[in-house]
Tab-separated table of C-alpha atoms and ligand atoms in Angstrom:
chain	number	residue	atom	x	y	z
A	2	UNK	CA	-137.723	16.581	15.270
A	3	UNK	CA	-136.252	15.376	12.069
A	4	UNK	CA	-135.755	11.219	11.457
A	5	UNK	CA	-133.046	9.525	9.772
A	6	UNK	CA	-133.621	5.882	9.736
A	7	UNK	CA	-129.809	3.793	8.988
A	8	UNK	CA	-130.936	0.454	7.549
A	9	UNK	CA	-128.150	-1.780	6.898
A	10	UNK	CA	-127.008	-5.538	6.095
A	11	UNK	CA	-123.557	-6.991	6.762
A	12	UNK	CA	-122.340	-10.248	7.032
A	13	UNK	CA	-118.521	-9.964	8.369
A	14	UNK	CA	-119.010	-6.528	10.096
A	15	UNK	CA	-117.542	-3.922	7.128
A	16	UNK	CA	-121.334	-2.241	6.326
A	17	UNK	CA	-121.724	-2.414	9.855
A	18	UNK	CA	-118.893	-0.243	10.635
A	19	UNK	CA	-120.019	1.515	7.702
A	20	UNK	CA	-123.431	2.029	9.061
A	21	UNK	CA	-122.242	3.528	12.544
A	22	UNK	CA	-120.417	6.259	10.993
A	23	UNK	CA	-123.448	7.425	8.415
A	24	UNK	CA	-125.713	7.532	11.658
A	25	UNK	CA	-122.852	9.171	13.294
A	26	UNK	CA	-122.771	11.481	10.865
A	27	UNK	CA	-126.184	12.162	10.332
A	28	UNK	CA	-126.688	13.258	14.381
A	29	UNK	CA	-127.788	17.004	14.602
A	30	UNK	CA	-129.666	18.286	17.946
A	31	UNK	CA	-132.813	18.657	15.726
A	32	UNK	CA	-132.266	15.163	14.530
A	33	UNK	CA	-133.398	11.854	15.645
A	34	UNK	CA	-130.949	8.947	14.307
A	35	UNK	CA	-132.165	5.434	14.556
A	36	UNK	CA	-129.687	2.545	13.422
A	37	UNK	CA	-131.408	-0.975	11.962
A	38	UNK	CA	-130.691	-4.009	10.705
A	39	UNK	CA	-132.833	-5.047	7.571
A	40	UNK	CA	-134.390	-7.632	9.954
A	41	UNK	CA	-135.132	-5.528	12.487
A	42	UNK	CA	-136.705	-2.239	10.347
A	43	UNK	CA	-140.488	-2.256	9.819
A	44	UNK	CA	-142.187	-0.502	6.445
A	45	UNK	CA	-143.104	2.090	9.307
A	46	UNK	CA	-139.896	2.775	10.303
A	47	UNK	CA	-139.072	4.100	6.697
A	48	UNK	CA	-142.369	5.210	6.263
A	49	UNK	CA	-141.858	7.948	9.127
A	50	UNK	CA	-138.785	8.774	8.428
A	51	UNK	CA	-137.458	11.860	6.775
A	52	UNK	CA	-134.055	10.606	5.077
A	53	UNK	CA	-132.963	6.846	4.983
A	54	UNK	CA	-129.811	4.995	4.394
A	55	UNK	CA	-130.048	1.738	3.389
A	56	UNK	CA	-126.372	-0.174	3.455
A	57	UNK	CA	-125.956	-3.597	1.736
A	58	UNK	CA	-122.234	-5.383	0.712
A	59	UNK	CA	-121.630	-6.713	-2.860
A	60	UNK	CA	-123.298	-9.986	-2.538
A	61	UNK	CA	-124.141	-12.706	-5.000
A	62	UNK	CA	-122.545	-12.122	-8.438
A	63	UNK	CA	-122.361	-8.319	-8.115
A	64	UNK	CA	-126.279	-7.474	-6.555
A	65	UNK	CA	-127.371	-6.798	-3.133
A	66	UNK	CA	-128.492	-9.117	-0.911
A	67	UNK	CA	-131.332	-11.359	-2.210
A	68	UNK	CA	-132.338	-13.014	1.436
A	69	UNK	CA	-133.478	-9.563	3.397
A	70	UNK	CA	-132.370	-6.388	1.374
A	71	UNK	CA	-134.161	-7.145	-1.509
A	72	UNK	CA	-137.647	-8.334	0.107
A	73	UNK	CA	-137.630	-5.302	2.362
A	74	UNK	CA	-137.179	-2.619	-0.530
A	75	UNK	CA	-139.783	-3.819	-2.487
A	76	UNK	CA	-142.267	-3.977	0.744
A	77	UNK	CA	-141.444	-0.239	1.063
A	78	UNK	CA	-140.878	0.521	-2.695
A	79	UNK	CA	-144.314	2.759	-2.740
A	80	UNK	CA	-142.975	4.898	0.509
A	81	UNK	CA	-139.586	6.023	-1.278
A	82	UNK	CA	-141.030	8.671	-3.698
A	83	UNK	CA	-139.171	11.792	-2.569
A	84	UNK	CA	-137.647	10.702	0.492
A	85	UNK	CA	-134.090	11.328	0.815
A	86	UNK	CA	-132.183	8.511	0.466
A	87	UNK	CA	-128.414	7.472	0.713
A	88	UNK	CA	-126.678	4.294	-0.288
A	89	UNK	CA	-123.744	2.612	0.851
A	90	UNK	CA	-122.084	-0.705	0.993
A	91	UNK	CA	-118.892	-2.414	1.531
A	92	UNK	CA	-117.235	-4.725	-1.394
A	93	UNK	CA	-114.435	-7.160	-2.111
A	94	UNK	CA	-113.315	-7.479	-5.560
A	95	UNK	CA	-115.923	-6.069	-7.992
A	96	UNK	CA	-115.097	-2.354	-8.052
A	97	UNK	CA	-118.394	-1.406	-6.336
A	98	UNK	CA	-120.314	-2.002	-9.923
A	99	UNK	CA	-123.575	-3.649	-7.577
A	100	UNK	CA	-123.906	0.023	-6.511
A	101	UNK	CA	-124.733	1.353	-9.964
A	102	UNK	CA	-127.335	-1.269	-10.605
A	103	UNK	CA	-128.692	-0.408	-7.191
A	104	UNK	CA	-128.976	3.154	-7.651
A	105	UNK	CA	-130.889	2.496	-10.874
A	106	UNK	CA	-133.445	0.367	-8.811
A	107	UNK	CA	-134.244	3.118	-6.357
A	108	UNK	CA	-133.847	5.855	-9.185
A	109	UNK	CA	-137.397	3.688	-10.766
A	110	UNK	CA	-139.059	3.628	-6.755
A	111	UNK	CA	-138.431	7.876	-7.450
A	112	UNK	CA	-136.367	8.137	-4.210
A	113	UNK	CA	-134.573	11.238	-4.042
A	114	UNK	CA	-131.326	10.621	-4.101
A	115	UNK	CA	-128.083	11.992	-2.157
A	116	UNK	CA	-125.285	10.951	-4.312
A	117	UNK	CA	-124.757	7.583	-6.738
A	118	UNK	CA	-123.722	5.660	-3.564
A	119	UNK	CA	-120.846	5.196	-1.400
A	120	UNK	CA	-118.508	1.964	-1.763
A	121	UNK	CA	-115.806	0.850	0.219
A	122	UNK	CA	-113.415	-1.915	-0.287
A	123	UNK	CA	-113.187	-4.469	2.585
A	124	UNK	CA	-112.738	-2.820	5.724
A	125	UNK	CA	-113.196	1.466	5.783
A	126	UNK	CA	-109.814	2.891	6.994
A	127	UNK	CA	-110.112	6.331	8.595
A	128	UNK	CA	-110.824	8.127	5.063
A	129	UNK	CA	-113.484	5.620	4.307
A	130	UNK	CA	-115.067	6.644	7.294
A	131	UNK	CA	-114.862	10.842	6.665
A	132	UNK	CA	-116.940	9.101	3.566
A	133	UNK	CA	-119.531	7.307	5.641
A	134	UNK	CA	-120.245	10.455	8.086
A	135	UNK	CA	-120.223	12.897	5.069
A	136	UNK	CA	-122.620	10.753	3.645
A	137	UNK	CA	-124.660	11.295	6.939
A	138	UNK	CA	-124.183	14.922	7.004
A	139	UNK	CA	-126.685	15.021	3.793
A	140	UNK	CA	-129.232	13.267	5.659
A	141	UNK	CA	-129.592	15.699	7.806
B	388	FMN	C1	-121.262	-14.927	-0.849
B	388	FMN	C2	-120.466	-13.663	-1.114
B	388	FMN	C3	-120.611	-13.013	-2.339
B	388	FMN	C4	-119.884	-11.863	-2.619
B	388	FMN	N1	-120.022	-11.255	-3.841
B	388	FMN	C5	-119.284	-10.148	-4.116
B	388	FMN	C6	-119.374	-9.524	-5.387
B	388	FMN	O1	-120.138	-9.923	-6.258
B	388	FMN	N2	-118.585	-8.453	-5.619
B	388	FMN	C7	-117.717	-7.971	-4.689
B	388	FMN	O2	-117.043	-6.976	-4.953
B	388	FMN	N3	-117.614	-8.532	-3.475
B	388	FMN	C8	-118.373	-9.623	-3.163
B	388	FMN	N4	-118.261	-10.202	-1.936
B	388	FMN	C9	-117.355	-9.613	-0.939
B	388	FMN	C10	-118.098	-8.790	0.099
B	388	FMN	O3	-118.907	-7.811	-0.519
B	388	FMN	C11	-117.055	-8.081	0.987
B	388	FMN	O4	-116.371	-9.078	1.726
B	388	FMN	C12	-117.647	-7.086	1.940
B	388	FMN	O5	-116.590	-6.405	2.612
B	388	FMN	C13	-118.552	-7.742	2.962
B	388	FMN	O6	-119.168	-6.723	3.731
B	388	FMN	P1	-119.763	-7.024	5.173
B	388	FMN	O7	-118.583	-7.215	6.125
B	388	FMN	O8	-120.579	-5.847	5.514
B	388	FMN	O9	-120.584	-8.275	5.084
B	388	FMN	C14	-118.991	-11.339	-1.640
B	388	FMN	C15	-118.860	-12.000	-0.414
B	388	FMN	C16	-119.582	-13.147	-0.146
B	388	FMN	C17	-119.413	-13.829	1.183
């Protein structure tokens, strides 16, 4: 059985909604899909899995978040070399530029990754989610 671990942050319920549709997504009948919070994953949770999508929202002045996302990738930052690895968040003004600053972080932790990160303003409407479980199809 394949594992696909869906790690995600959100504070008003858009990477959330995001989150459900990559794990969605991701669900194949030789595939288990677990969905996490950041406070609820454990370095062993990434550390057995096979893929991993890690969702975060533009926070801050265009970064992730600094409170949970943050500390949790660099506690796992040895266990991402190779694994397959999708990103995805949810913004509000910034044009999704905290994803390309991300994607450099866990290009340097040599996690393989999917795409260059999926952004969504606000709220995903029914295309944004096609988006979110295409994203989970590559997990597979
Ligand atoms: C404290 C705070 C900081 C934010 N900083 C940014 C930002 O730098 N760039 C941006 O595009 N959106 C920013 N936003 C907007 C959120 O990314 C946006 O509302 C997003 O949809 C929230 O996703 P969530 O519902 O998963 O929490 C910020 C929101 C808050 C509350």
């Amino acid at each position: 059985m394949k594992k696909v671990m869906v790690v995600y942050k959100s504070n008003s319920g858009n990477t959330k909604m995001m989150a459900q549709a990559v794990a969605s997504g991701a669900m194949a009948i030789d595939t288990e899909v677990v969905l996490k919070t950041f406070d609820q994953a454990s370095v062993e949770d990434i550390e057995n899995a096979d893929s991993v999508a890690f969702g975060c929202p533009a926070c801050g002045n265009e970064e992730i978040d600094i409170e949970v996302v943050l500390p949790f990738l660099e506690l796992v930052k040895d266990k991402m070399a190779l694994k397959k690895t999708a990103l995805f968040g949810s913004y509000g003004w910034g044009e999704g530029t905290y994803m390309e600053v991300w994607y450099k972080d866990m290009m340097s932790m040599n996690a393989f990754l999917v795409d260059k990160g999926l952004t969504i303003l606000n709220t995903p409407d029914s295309g944004g989610f096609q988006a979110c479980e295409r994203l989970g199809v590559k997990l597979r």
